[in-house]
Tab-separated table of C-alpha atoms in Angstrom:
chain	number	residue	atom	x	y	z
U	1293	UNK	CA	-6.527	93.024	-14.163
U	1294	UNK	CA	-8.259	92.964	-17.582
U	1295	UNK	CA	-6.830	90.226	-19.873
U	1296	UNK	CA	-5.007	91.125	-23.118
U	1297	UNK	CA	-8.085	89.595	-25.124
U	1298	UNK	CA	-10.668	91.426	-23.578
U	1299	UNK	CA	-8.554	94.704	-24.381
U	1300	UNK	CA	-8.559	93.507	-27.931
U	1301	UNK	CA	-12.219	93.082	-28.136
U	1302	UNK	CA	-12.950	96.387	-26.665
U	1303	UNK	CA	-10.525	98.059	-29.327
U	1304	UNK	CA	-12.301	95.910	-32.132
U	1305	UNK	CA	-15.559	96.819	-31.067
U	1306	UNK	CA	-14.788	100.646	-30.745
U	1307	UNK	CA	-13.127	100.714	-34.027
U	1308	UNK	CA	-16.453	98.883	-35.525
U	1309	UNK	CA	-18.844	101.570	-34.141
U	1310	UNK	CA	-16.565	104.326	-35.444
U	1311	UNK	CA	-16.806	102.852	-38.634
U	1312	UNK	CA	-20.563	102.292	-38.214
U	1313	UNK	CA	-21.047	105.807	-37.507
U	1314	UNK	CA	-19.402	107.436	-40.373
U	1315	UNK	CA	-20.923	104.921	-42.817
U	1316	UNK	CA	-24.347	105.666	-41.280
U	1317	UNK	CA	-23.585	109.421	-41.797
U	1318	UNK	CA	-22.471	109.132	-45.388
U	1319	UNK	CA	-25.383	106.884	-46.148
U	1320	UNK	CA	-27.894	109.364	-44.644
U	1321	UNK	CA	-26.218	112.290	-46.429
U	1322	UNK	CA	-26.632	110.602	-49.650
U	1323	UNK	CA	-30.432	109.856	-49.200
U	1324	UNK	CA	-30.563	106.410	-50.562
U	1325	UNK	CA	-33.115	105.029	-48.589
U	1326	UNK	CA	-32.819	101.582	-49.849
U	1327	UNK	CA	-29.347	100.702	-48.227
U	1328	UNK	CA	-29.569	98.465	-45.216
U	1329	UNK	CA	-27.095	98.230	-42.338
U	1330	UNK	CA	-24.668	95.896	-42.020
U	1331	UNK	CA	-24.652	93.308	-38.718
U	1332	UNK	CA	-23.159	90.057	-39.963
U	1333	UNK	CA	-20.181	89.133	-38.540
U	1334	UNK	CA	-17.321	87.839	-41.053
U	1335	UNK	CA	-13.741	87.212	-40.697
U	1336	UNK	CA	-11.181	89.165	-41.921
U	1337	UNK	CA	-12.992	92.775	-41.475
U	1338	UNK	CA	-15.676	94.412	-38.966
U	1339	UNK	CA	-19.467	93.268	-39.260
U	1340	UNK	CA	-21.001	93.930	-42.239
U	1341	UNK	CA	-18.172	93.721	-44.718
U	1342	UNK	CA	-19.240	90.223	-46.451
U	1343	UNK	CA	-22.703	91.476	-46.458
U	1344	UNK	CA	-21.890	94.600	-48.462
U	1345	UNK	CA	-19.937	92.438	-50.969
U	1346	UNK	CA	-22.673	89.977	-51.636
U	1347	UNK	CA	-24.944	92.701	-52.217
U	1348	UNK	CA	-23.381	94.966	-54.792
U	1349	UNK	CA	-21.135	92.502	-56.405
U	1350	UNK	CA	-23.522	91.053	-58.832
U	1351	UNK	CA	-23.338	87.648	-60.250
U	1352	UNK	CA	-21.918	86.979	-63.626
U	1353	UNK	CA	-24.982	86.477	-65.827
U	1354	UNK	CA	-24.780	83.158	-67.806
U	1355	UNK	CA	-23.184	82.958	-71.313
U	1356	UNK	CA	-26.457	82.781	-73.099
U	1357	UNK	CA	-28.075	86.209	-71.151
U	1358	UNK	CA	-25.025	88.222	-71.218
U	1359	UNK	CA	-26.398	90.744	-73.530
U	1360	UNK	CA	-29.715	90.605	-71.958
U	1361	UNK	CA	-29.202	90.941	-68.177
U	1362	UNK	CA	-30.247	94.447	-67.033
U	1363	UNK	CA	-27.177	96.503	-65.192
U	1364	UNK	CA	-27.379	96.453	-61.383
U	1365	UNK	CA	-28.817	99.479	-59.904
U	1366	UNK	CA	-26.573	102.534	-59.468
U	1367	UNK	CA	-27.032	102.392	-55.668
U	1368	UNK	CA	-24.978	99.449	-55.661
U	1369	UNK	CA	-21.767	101.538	-56.945
U	1370	UNK	CA	-22.544	104.189	-54.652
U	1371	UNK	CA	-22.837	102.017	-51.723
U	1372	UNK	CA	-19.697	100.401	-52.402
U	1373	UNK	CA	-17.930	103.643	-52.721
U	1374	UNK	CA	-19.259	105.412	-49.443
U	1375	UNK	CA	-18.544	101.819	-47.434
U	1376	UNK	CA	-14.797	101.682	-48.992
U	1377	UNK	CA	-14.198	105.445	-47.977
U	1378	UNK	CA	-15.355	104.606	-44.388
U	1379	UNK	CA	-12.646	102.166	-43.654
U	1380	UNK	CA	-9.230	102.547	-42.409
U	1381	UNK	CA	-6.236	101.061	-44.010
U	1382	UNK	CA	-6.224	97.830	-42.416
U	1383	UNK	CA	-10.028	97.160	-43.159
U	1384	UNK	CA	-9.464	98.488	-46.850
U	1385	UNK	CA	-7.029	95.767	-47.357
U	1386	UNK	CA	-9.323	93.199	-45.774
U	1387	UNK	CA	-12.097	94.411	-47.993
U	1388	UNK	CA	-10.007	94.367	-51.065
U	1389	UNK	CA	-8.661	90.650	-50.362
U	1390	UNK	CA	-11.839	89.474	-49.726
U	1391	UNK	CA	-13.268	91.103	-52.898
U	1392	UNK	CA	-10.495	89.704	-55.310
U	1393	UNK	CA	-10.594	86.447	-53.711
U	1394	UNK	CA	-14.158	85.460	-53.297
U	1395	UNK	CA	-15.522	87.413	-56.194
U	1396	UNK	CA	-13.134	86.602	-59.008
U	1397	UNK	CA	-13.220	84.184	-61.450
U	1398	UNK	CA	-15.220	81.007	-61.149
U	1399	UNK	CA	-12.047	78.380	-61.439
U	1400	UNK	CA	-14.492	75.316	-61.604
U	1401	UNK	CA	-16.316	76.497	-64.683
U	1402	UNK	CA	-12.967	77.900	-66.487
U	1403	UNK	CA	-11.222	74.075	-65.787
U	1404	UNK	CA	-14.377	72.622	-67.182
U	1405	UNK	CA	-14.378	74.831	-70.420
U	1406	UNK	CA	-10.664	74.315	-70.666
U	1407	UNK	CA	-11.119	70.456	-70.940
U	1408	UNK	CA	-14.153	70.955	-73.392
U	1409	UNK	CA	-12.103	73.192	-75.503
U	1410	UNK	CA	-9.351	70.670	-75.774
U	1411	UNK	CA	-11.922	67.886	-76.588
U	1412	UNK	CA	-13.449	70.254	-79.381
U	1413	UNK	CA	-10.179	70.753	-81.418
U	1414	UNK	CA	-10.998	68.115	-83.856
U	1415	UNK	CA	-14.676	69.850	-84.339
U	1416	UNK	CA	-15.572	72.327	-87.094
U	1417	UNK	CA	-13.879	75.750	-86.691
U	1418	UNK	CA	-17.467	77.583	-85.759
U	1419	UNK	CA	-17.762	75.062	-82.826
U	1420	UNK	CA	-14.096	75.803	-81.613
U	1421	UNK	CA	-14.781	79.615	-81.953
U	1422	UNK	CA	-17.843	79.306	-79.613
U	1423	UNK	CA	-16.224	77.334	-76.892
U	1424	UNK	CA	-13.071	80.053	-76.935
U	1425	UNK	CA	-15.457	82.847	-76.720
U	1426	UNK	CA	-17.293	80.992	-73.748
U	1427	UNK	CA	-14.214	80.344	-72.005
U	1428	UNK	CA	-12.962	84.000	-72.718
U	1429	UNK	CA	-16.122	85.543	-71.275
U	1430	UNK	CA	-15.917	83.212	-68.165
U	1431	UNK	CA	-12.315	84.411	-67.405
U	1432	UNK	CA	-14.027	87.575	-66.538
U	1433	UNK	CA	-13.841	87.989	-62.901
U	1434	UNK	CA	-17.116	88.774	-60.964
U	1435	UNK	CA	-15.751	92.290	-59.610
U	1436	UNK	CA	-14.798	93.621	-63.004
U	1437	UNK	CA	-18.582	94.271	-63.376
U	1438	UNK	CA	-18.453	96.046	-60.125
U	1439	UNK	CA	-15.734	98.245	-61.201
U	1440	UNK	CA	-16.993	99.305	-64.723
U	1441	UNK	CA	-20.400	100.046	-63.031
U	1442	UNK	CA	-18.605	102.331	-60.476
U	1443	UNK	CA	-16.989	104.065	-63.712
U	1444	UNK	CA	-20.498	105.352	-64.791
U	1445	UNK	CA	-21.595	107.125	-61.663
U	1446	UNK	CA	-20.522	110.559	-60.872
U	1447	UNK	CA	-17.120	110.644	-59.320
U	1448	UNK	CA	-16.727	107.134	-59.998
U	1449	UNK	CA	-13.813	107.180	-62.218
U	1450	UNK	CA	-11.809	109.270	-59.744
U	1451	UNK	CA	-12.736	106.773	-56.921
U	1452	UNK	CA	-11.147	104.100	-58.865
U	1453	UNK	CA	-8.179	105.685	-59.820
U	1454	UNK	CA	-7.746	106.337	-55.847
U	1455	UNK	CA	-8.571	102.656	-55.462
U	1456	UNK	CA	-5.769	101.400	-57.738
U	1457	UNK	CA	-3.434	103.903	-55.659
U	1458	UNK	CA	-4.381	101.775	-52.638
U	1459	UNK	CA	-3.543	98.585	-54.275
U	1460	UNK	CA	0.009	99.773	-55.895
U	1461	UNK	CA	0.647	101.352	-52.045
U	1462	UNK	CA	-0.549	97.440	-50.937
U	1463	UNK	CA	1.909	95.743	-53.069
U	1464	UNK	CA	5.048	97.809	-52.967
U	1465	UNK	CA	4.903	97.878	-49.124
U	1466	UNK	CA	4.088	93.861	-49.157
U	1467	UNK	CA	1.207	94.513	-46.943
U	1468	UNK	CA	-0.498	91.375	-49.080
U	1469	UNK	CA	1.496	89.225	-51.396
U	1470	UNK	CA	-1.892	87.893	-52.365
U	1471	UNK	CA	-1.741	86.732	-56.035
U	1472	UNK	CA	-5.505	87.747	-56.025
U	1473	UNK	CA	-4.535	91.356	-55.101
U	1474	UNK	CA	-2.439	91.479	-58.066
U	1475	UNK	CA	-4.810	90.143	-60.480
U	1476	UNK	CA	-7.154	92.971	-59.222
U	1477	UNK	CA	-4.607	95.576	-59.569
U	1478	UNK	CA	-4.179	94.294	-63.086
U	1479	UNK	CA	-7.853	94.360	-63.962
U	1480	UNK	CA	-8.033	97.431	-62.835
U	1481	UNK	CA	-5.010	98.664	-64.569
U	1482	UNK	CA	-6.337	97.187	-67.826
U	1483	UNK	CA	-9.622	99.210	-67.272
U	1484	UNK	CA	-7.907	102.212	-66.585
U	1485	UNK	CA	-5.864	102.064	-69.726
U	1486	UNK	CA	-8.766	101.857	-71.825
U	1487	UNK	CA	-10.533	104.870	-70.285
U	1488	UNK	CA	-7.608	106.907	-70.394
U	1489	UNK	CA	-6.554	105.869	-73.914
U	1490	UNK	CA	-4.929	108.800	-75.842
U	1491	UNK	CA	-8.141	109.380	-78.003
U	1492	UNK	CA	-10.509	110.096	-74.955
U	1493	UNK	CA	-7.690	112.869	-73.503
U	1494	UNK	CA	-8.161	116.463	-73.859
U	1495	UNK	CA	-5.009	118.820	-74.462
U	1496	UNK	CA	-5.411	121.853	-72.313
U	1497	UNK	CA	-2.938	124.849	-72.190
U	1498	UNK	CA	-2.731	126.341	-68.836
U	1499	UNK	CA	-2.276	130.050	-68.809
U	1500	UNK	CA	-2.531	132.857	-66.120
U	1501	UNK	CA	-6.218	133.005	-67.501
U	1502	UNK	CA	-6.904	129.378	-66.545
U	1503	UNK	CA	-9.273	128.861	-63.415
U	1504	UNK	CA	-7.853	129.511	-60.008
U	1505	UNK	CA	-8.270	125.870	-58.963
U	1506	UNK	CA	-6.402	124.460	-62.207
U	1507	UNK	CA	-3.722	127.064	-61.321
U	1508	UNK	CA	-3.331	125.670	-57.738
U	1509	UNK	CA	-3.753	122.084	-58.666
U	1510	UNK	CA	-0.536	122.621	-61.190
U	1511	UNK	CA	1.354	124.415	-58.345
U	1512	UNK	CA	0.824	121.514	-56.214
U	1513	UNK	CA	1.477	118.912	-58.515
U	1514	UNK	CA	4.772	120.209	-59.651
U	1515	UNK	CA	7.092	117.513	-58.573
U	1516	UNK	CA	10.293	118.599	-60.346
U	1517	UNK	CA	11.056	121.849	-59.406
U	1518	UNK	CA	8.713	123.216	-56.774
U	1519	UNK	CA	6.708	126.209	-57.436
U	1520	UNK	CA	7.805	128.902	-54.626
U	1521	UNK	CA	4.632	131.629	-54.801
U	1522	UNK	CA	1.869	132.782	-57.258
U	1523	UNK	CA	4.780	135.011	-58.923
U	1524	UNK	CA	6.847	132.000	-59.759
U	1525	UNK	CA	3.676	130.280	-61.057
U	1526	UNK	CA	2.769	133.271	-63.267
U	1527	UNK	CA	6.121	133.372	-64.474
U	1528	UNK	CA	5.924	129.565	-65.581
U	1529	UNK	CA	2.678	130.087	-67.527
U	1530	UNK	CA	3.811	133.279	-68.957
U	1531	UNK	CA	5.678	134.706	-72.085
U	1532	UNK	CA	8.294	132.350	-73.201
U	1533	UNK	CA	7.075	129.243	-71.203
U	1534	UNK	CA	3.937	126.892	-72.202
U	1535	UNK	CA	2.358	124.635	-69.772
U	1536	UNK	CA	0.089	121.884	-71.024
U	1537	UNK	CA	-2.121	119.211	-69.296
U	1538	UNK	CA	-4.170	116.158	-70.198
U	1539	UNK	CA	-7.759	116.214	-68.674
U	1540	UNK	CA	-10.305	113.707	-68.884
U	1541	UNK	CA	-14.330	114.400	-68.978
U	1542	UNK	CA	-14.719	111.814	-66.130
U	1543	UNK	CA	-12.262	113.812	-64.041
U	1544	UNK	CA	-13.083	117.526	-64.743
U	1545	UNK	CA	-10.837	120.114	-63.430
U	1546	UNK	CA	-8.108	117.636	-62.547
U	1547	UNK	CA	-4.897	117.473	-64.696
U	1548	UNK	CA	-3.513	114.188	-65.213
U	1549	UNK	CA	-0.205	114.763	-66.252
U	1550	UNK	CA	1.498	118.344	-66.925
U	1551	UNK	CA	4.403	119.264	-69.071
U	1552	UNK	CA	6.123	122.464	-68.210
U	1553	UNK	CA	8.113	123.851	-71.533
U	1554	UNK	CA	10.539	126.872	-71.742
U	1555	UNK	CA	10.731	128.446	-75.180
U	1556	UNK	CA	14.256	129.250	-75.781
U	1557	UNK	CA	16.922	130.254	-78.494
U	1558	UNK	CA	19.398	127.305	-77.867
U	1559	UNK	CA	18.845	123.983	-75.810
U	1560	UNK	CA	19.402	125.093	-72.212
U	1561	UNK	CA	21.989	123.607	-69.981
U	1562	UNK	CA	20.760	124.746	-66.409
U	1563	UNK	CA	17.678	124.812	-64.794
U	1564	UNK	CA	18.124	128.024	-63.048
U	1565	UNK	CA	17.957	130.013	-66.090
U	1566	UNK	CA	14.606	128.629	-66.651
U	1567	UNK	CA	12.732	128.767	-62.973
U	1568	UNK	CA	14.642	131.623	-61.474
U	1569	UNK	CA	16.590	134.069	-63.665
U	1570	UNK	CA	14.096	134.832	-66.105
U	1571	UNK	CA	13.379	138.339	-66.304
U	1572	UNK	CA	10.226	140.195	-66.595
U	1573	UNK	CA	6.580	138.852	-66.512
U	1574	UNK	CA	5.380	141.532	-69.038
U	1575	UNK	CA	7.707	141.022	-71.922
U	1576	UNK	CA	6.399	140.131	-75.301
U	1577	UNK	CA	7.560	137.044	-77.153
U	1578	UNK	CA	9.764	137.617	-79.890
U	1579	UNK	CA	9.483	135.161	-82.158
U	1580	UNK	CA	13.117	135.479	-83.742
U	1581	UNK	CA	14.386	134.222	-80.016
U	1582	UNK	CA	12.201	131.177	-80.326
U	1583	UNK	CA	13.955	128.133	-81.965
U	1584	UNK	CA	13.967	125.399	-79.168
U	1585	UNK	CA	11.397	124.148	-76.906
U	1586	UNK	CA	12.676	122.499	-73.592
U	1587	UNK	CA	10.805	119.977	-71.804
U	1588	UNK	CA	11.977	120.817	-68.180
U	1589	UNK	CA	9.206	119.351	-65.841
U	1590	UNK	CA	6.639	116.575	-66.623
U	1591	UNK	CA	4.499	115.166	-63.664
U	1592	UNK	CA	1.810	112.731	-63.395
U	1593	UNK	CA	-0.339	113.649	-60.832
U	1594	UNK	CA	-2.597	110.375	-60.009
U	1595	UNK	CA	-0.627	107.719	-58.400
U	1596	UNK	CA	-3.411	105.163	-59.348
U	1597	UNK	CA	-2.560	105.977	-63.264
U	1598	UNK	CA	1.088	104.507	-62.760
U	1599	UNK	CA	1.765	102.469	-65.840
U	1600	UNK	CA	-0.987	103.830	-67.850
U	1601	UNK	CA	1.057	105.409	-70.594
U	1602	UNK	CA	0.391	109.236	-70.681
U	1603	UNK	CA	3.566	111.194	-70.235
U	1604	UNK	CA	4.747	109.893	-73.773
U	1605	UNK	CA	1.718	111.024	-75.676
U	1606	UNK	CA	1.603	114.237	-73.939
U	1607	UNK	CA	5.112	115.226	-75.421
U	1608	UNK	CA	3.931	114.155	-78.918
U	1609	UNK	CA	0.773	116.100	-78.656
U	1610	UNK	CA	2.806	118.981	-77.553
U	1611	UNK	CA	5.215	118.794	-80.059
U	1612	UNK	CA	2.717	119.170	-82.894
U	1613	UNK	CA	1.129	121.917	-80.851
U	1614	UNK	CA	4.069	123.872	-80.863
U	1615	UNK	CA	5.179	122.889	-84.513
U	1616	UNK	CA	1.768	124.545	-85.275
U	1617	UNK	CA	2.366	127.606	-83.358
U	1618	UNK	CA	6.036	128.079	-84.509
U	1619	UNK	CA	6.651	126.296	-87.822
U	1620	UNK	CA	10.161	127.454	-87.863
U	1621	UNK	CA	11.373	125.454	-84.548
U	1622	UNK	CA	13.996	123.020	-84.921
U	1623	UNK	CA	15.147	121.873	-81.733
U	1624	UNK	CA	13.071	119.752	-78.881
U	1625	UNK	CA	14.809	118.537	-75.987
U	1626	UNK	CA	14.624	117.990	-72.075
U	1627	UNK	CA	16.375	119.389	-69.518
U	1628	UNK	CA	15.938	116.559	-67.093
U	1629	UNK	CA	17.024	115.676	-63.534
U	1630	UNK	CA	18.862	112.438	-62.404
U	1631	UNK	CA	17.411	111.352	-59.316
U	1632	UNK	CA	19.187	108.536	-57.807
U	1633	UNK	CA	22.680	109.286	-58.997
U	1634	UNK	CA	23.983	110.443	-55.416
U	1635	UNK	CA	22.791	107.263	-53.813
U	1636	UNK	CA	23.919	105.119	-56.566
U	1637	UNK	CA	27.098	106.577	-56.294
U	1638	UNK	CA	27.411	106.437	-52.620
U	1639	UNK	CA	26.585	103.009	-52.934
U	1640	UNK	CA	29.321	102.374	-55.762
U	1641	UNK	CA	32.105	103.995	-53.405
U	1642	UNK	CA	31.074	101.760	-50.620
U	1643	UNK	CA	31.590	98.673	-52.724
U	1644	UNK	CA	34.815	99.487	-54.058
U	1645	UNK	CA	35.891	100.491	-50.595
U	1646	UNK	CA	34.824	97.148	-49.154
U	1647	UNK	CA	36.496	95.046	-52.225
U	1648	UNK	CA	39.808	97.263	-51.744
U	1649	UNK	CA	39.210	98.583	-55.328
U	1650	UNK	CA	38.975	102.395	-54.380
U	1651	UNK	CA	41.822	103.390	-56.525
U	1652	UNK	CA	40.029	101.719	-59.722
U	1653	UNK	CA	37.432	104.581	-59.868
U	1654	UNK	CA	39.702	107.673	-60.213
U	1655	UNK	CA	43.426	108.233	-61.835
U	1656	UNK	CA	46.252	108.376	-59.952
U	1657	UNK	CA	46.511	112.078	-60.608
U	1658	UNK	CA	42.888	112.625	-59.451
U	1659	UNK	CA	43.222	110.799	-56.106
U	1660	UNK	CA	46.338	113.065	-55.554
U	1661	UNK	CA	44.107	116.036	-55.750
U	1662	UNK	CA	41.119	114.518	-53.549
U	1663	UNK	CA	44.043	113.504	-50.887
U	1664	UNK	CA	45.565	117.426	-51.024
U	1665	UNK	CA	42.093	118.910	-50.884
U	1666	UNK	CA	40.689	117.015	-48.196
U	1667	UNK	CA	44.010	116.453	-46.299
U	1668	UNK	CA	43.476	112.805	-46.186
U	1669	UNK	CA	45.930	109.868	-46.680
U	1670	UNK	CA	45.588	107.558	-49.522
U	1671	UNK	CA	43.628	104.360	-49.887
U	1672	UNK	CA	40.218	103.956	-47.840
U	1673	UNK	CA	40.647	107.331	-45.909
U	1674	UNK	CA	40.583	109.338	-49.210
U	1675	UNK	CA	37.611	107.109	-50.263
U	1676	UNK	CA	35.781	107.825	-47.304
U	1677	UNK	CA	36.557	111.540	-47.655
U	1678	UNK	CA	35.273	111.582	-51.204
U	1679	UNK	CA	32.031	109.583	-49.664
U	1680	UNK	CA	31.292	112.480	-47.072
U	1681	UNK	CA	32.071	115.236	-49.608
U	1682	UNK	CA	29.290	113.920	-51.891
U	1683	UNK	CA	27.093	113.187	-48.753
U	1684	UNK	CA	27.226	116.540	-47.473
U	1685	UNK	CA	27.604	118.529	-50.647
U	1686	UNK	CA	30.738	120.272	-49.137
U	1687	UNK	CA	32.544	120.184	-52.203
U	1688	UNK	CA	30.448	122.806	-54.059
U	1689	UNK	CA	31.628	125.309	-51.502
U	1690	UNK	CA	35.108	125.039	-53.057
U	1691	UNK	CA	35.991	125.954	-56.638
U	1692	UNK	CA	39.132	123.663	-56.149
U	1693	UNK	CA	37.065	120.671	-55.158
U	1694	UNK	CA	34.416	121.333	-58.245
U	1695	UNK	CA	37.198	121.897	-60.494
U	1696	UNK	CA	38.777	118.317	-59.415
U	1697	UNK	CA	35.535	116.250	-59.155
U	1698	UNK	CA	33.887	117.766	-62.653
U	1699	UNK	CA	35.398	115.065	-64.705
U	1700	UNK	CA	35.203	112.358	-62.061
U	1701	UNK	CA	31.399	112.801	-61.478
U	1702	UNK	CA	30.792	113.870	-65.172
U	1703	UNK	CA	31.832	110.184	-66.312
U	1704	UNK	CA	30.288	108.416	-63.302
U	1705	UNK	CA	27.297	110.037	-63.990
U	1706	UNK	CA	27.578	109.272	-67.753
U	1707	UNK	CA	27.962	105.521	-66.855
U	1708	UNK	CA	24.988	105.601	-64.325
U	1709	UNK	CA	22.607	106.704	-67.218
U	1710	UNK	CA	24.073	104.517	-70.090
U	1711	UNK	CA	25.433	101.721	-68.361
U	1712	UNK	CA	23.438	100.802	-65.156
U	1713	UNK	CA	20.588	98.588	-66.187
U	1714	UNK	CA	17.629	96.748	-64.849
U	1715	UNK	CA	16.131	93.887	-67.178
U	1716	UNK	CA	18.195	95.306	-69.722
U	1717	UNK	CA	16.692	98.983	-69.640
U	1718	UNK	CA	18.047	102.154	-68.121
U	1719	UNK	CA	18.193	101.896	-64.388
U	1720	UNK	CA	17.475	105.628	-64.084
U	1721	UNK	CA	13.480	105.876	-64.629
U	1722	UNK	CA	13.732	109.540	-66.327
U	1723	UNK	CA	16.100	108.117	-68.663
U	1724	UNK	CA	13.970	104.827	-69.221
U	1725	UNK	CA	11.015	107.408	-70.021
U	1726	UNK	CA	12.492	109.460	-72.453
U	1727	UNK	CA	14.503	106.439	-74.144
U	1728	UNK	CA	11.126	104.759	-74.791
U	1729	UNK	CA	10.049	107.681	-76.316
U	1730	UNK	CA	12.865	107.734	-78.751
U	1731	UNK	CA	14.927	110.400	-77.543
U	1732	UNK	CA	18.723	110.708	-77.838
U	1733	UNK	CA	21.031	110.784	-74.467
U	1734	UNK	CA	22.403	113.978	-75.768
U	1735	UNK	CA	24.309	116.057	-73.394
U	1736	UNK	CA	25.286	116.092	-69.747
U	1737	UNK	CA	25.469	119.625	-68.169
U	1738	UNK	CA	27.658	120.288	-65.069
U	1739	UNK	CA	26.625	122.901	-62.568
U	1740	UNK	CA	23.178	122.528	-64.216
U	1741	UNK	CA	20.887	122.492	-60.966
U	1742	UNK	CA	22.659	124.133	-58.051
U	1743	UNK	CA	19.717	123.846	-55.973
U	1744	UNK	CA	20.311	122.012	-52.341
U	1745	UNK	CA	17.726	119.265	-53.847
U	1746	UNK	CA	19.896	119.200	-57.296
U	1747	UNK	CA	23.197	119.011	-55.529
U	1748	UNK	CA	21.842	116.331	-53.082
U	1749	UNK	CA	20.226	114.291	-55.789
U	1750	UNK	CA	22.428	114.307	-58.776
U	1751	UNK	CA	25.651	116.224	-57.623
U	1752	UNK	CA	24.059	119.231	-59.577
U	1753	UNK	CA	24.260	117.710	-62.970
U	1754	UNK	CA	21.598	117.279	-65.395
U	1755	UNK	CA	21.022	115.953	-68.696
U	1756	UNK	CA	19.437	116.897	-72.116
U	1757	UNK	CA	17.148	114.278	-74.025
U	1758	UNK	CA	17.031	115.461	-77.439
U	1759	UNK	CA	14.158	114.716	-79.636
U	1760	UNK	CA	15.237	114.395	-83.154
U	1761	UNK	CA	11.777	114.096	-84.709
U	1762	UNK	CA	12.850	111.829	-87.987
U	1763	UNK	CA	14.850	109.416	-85.748
U	1764	UNK	CA	12.281	108.902	-82.617
U	1765	UNK	CA	10.415	105.913	-83.970
U	1766	UNK	CA	13.549	104.304	-85.001
U	1767	UNK	CA	15.125	104.993	-81.648
U	1768	UNK	CA	12.138	103.690	-79.697
U	1769	UNK	CA	12.066	100.398	-81.413
U	1770	UNK	CA	15.678	99.744	-80.918
U	1771	UNK	CA	15.580	100.653	-77.307
U	1772	UNK	CA	12.327	98.490	-76.646
U	1773	UNK	CA	13.143	95.461	-78.842
U	1774	UNK	CA	17.049	95.492	-78.696
U	1775	UNK	CA	17.606	97.775	-75.549
U	1776	UNK	CA	19.996	99.819	-77.595
U	1777	UNK	CA	20.767	103.335	-76.153
U	1778	UNK	CA	21.003	106.167	-78.653
U	1779	UNK	CA	23.561	108.526	-77.277
U	1780	UNK	CA	25.572	111.387	-78.612
U	1781	UNK	CA	29.470	111.351	-78.773
U	1782	UNK	CA	29.927	113.180	-75.623
U	1783	UNK	CA	27.835	110.740	-73.619
U	1784	UNK	CA	29.658	107.824	-75.091
U	1785	UNK	CA	33.315	109.657	-74.723
U	1786	UNK	CA	32.301	110.024	-71.035
U	1787	UNK	CA	31.271	106.422	-70.592
U	1788	UNK	CA	34.321	105.191	-72.434
U	1789	UNK	CA	36.616	107.333	-69.908
U	1790	UNK	CA	34.498	105.424	-66.875
U	1791	UNK	CA	35.299	102.134	-68.481
U	1792	UNK	CA	38.906	102.980	-68.998
U	1793	UNK	CA	39.412	104.148	-65.596
U	1794	UNK	CA	37.399	101.485	-63.831
U	1795	UNK	CA	39.020	98.696	-65.929
U	1796	UNK	CA	35.873	97.362	-67.268
């Protein structure tokens, strides 16, 4: 009988040879003859990992020669990219762990410089500034140079965006709790924020005449209201519609964030009128029927750019673009989904049932109507019936139940958006995004998204975040600095009803 240790060794060997075969093919295809093969065993990865890193991560030049040292050969960046792509998830984690830990900041030198800086505090200002500059330079991780040089080779920026997506997945899944991994993620995020600053982005309007590859990606990336077919896509880039995307010269043909806009007379209160019921593809736009711009979908396409602000700048650029095209346009608003409302509501009902406070959420009359409509008895059975109705969306098939639940769900949803917080900011991510941009939480809309997805996620409710252009800067500052949410009388009235019924 073969021992477990022998089996593990065999599996490791097979995986090692598989990686070798993949990487050898990649190296041969790239025709970089100077690359060597890897045979040195290492801990925490298959043979070759340590050798590759030692070769491709150049030492940090001394402070005195920092502007005179020649850049490492481009082949170093290409070698690292090919090597990383050949790895499976487990070995990518090993490589990133070793890169972040063994090729980061020289902590010994930094400590010595920190002591020296303290010793120079009584010296002249020029000496203090020089020591500070030397300390700042030595706080640069060695791997930062590798990342910067990778960004300069063809496909390097896209590689780094995908690499950060891997880091974010590692951190969120808690595959590693290493502080070095988090520091590597922070360093890479800082670089990406510089490379994708708004001044380096290009605003593109997507039309039916745009390249087929771009249209296909717009369809694939649509995360809010999935595109059903090519006719649906043609409608979304056709008359009374606008589709804009930010692109970057380093990632040609790759939309980074996409914004869909509907041009309407009034502020829309349901999504079906935008994505399903719009009439013909060949109609000519009547400028007299265009008074409002409705932002009904914004999708970030690159997981690795999470936390790099793009969407808010895109909305601001699009507003300027639309004002230029339609000088008379007076109303700018989103029509936004409310992801997470239904699951939050289920948790709230469970909590109130457990605490024996179920009767606090609805008025006495509302509970009677729920009991009659569901043939349930007062107390916990009625709460359970309500939970089941919301979980299965059965209530949408009954006009009576819809009428009973409308005031209940509307005020609960208003509280979820306005009152539920995370670190003082709105818990709902879509709300947080628009409020940061300076929008007003303007109107909740009943039966706004009757698709199965809309009912399951938010009981069919959607919300308008209104952009009053002369107030957005003030609203944004109030929210970001003082965590104050600017809301309309409708929203505040619903919040007040919730507080009254829930005895808050």
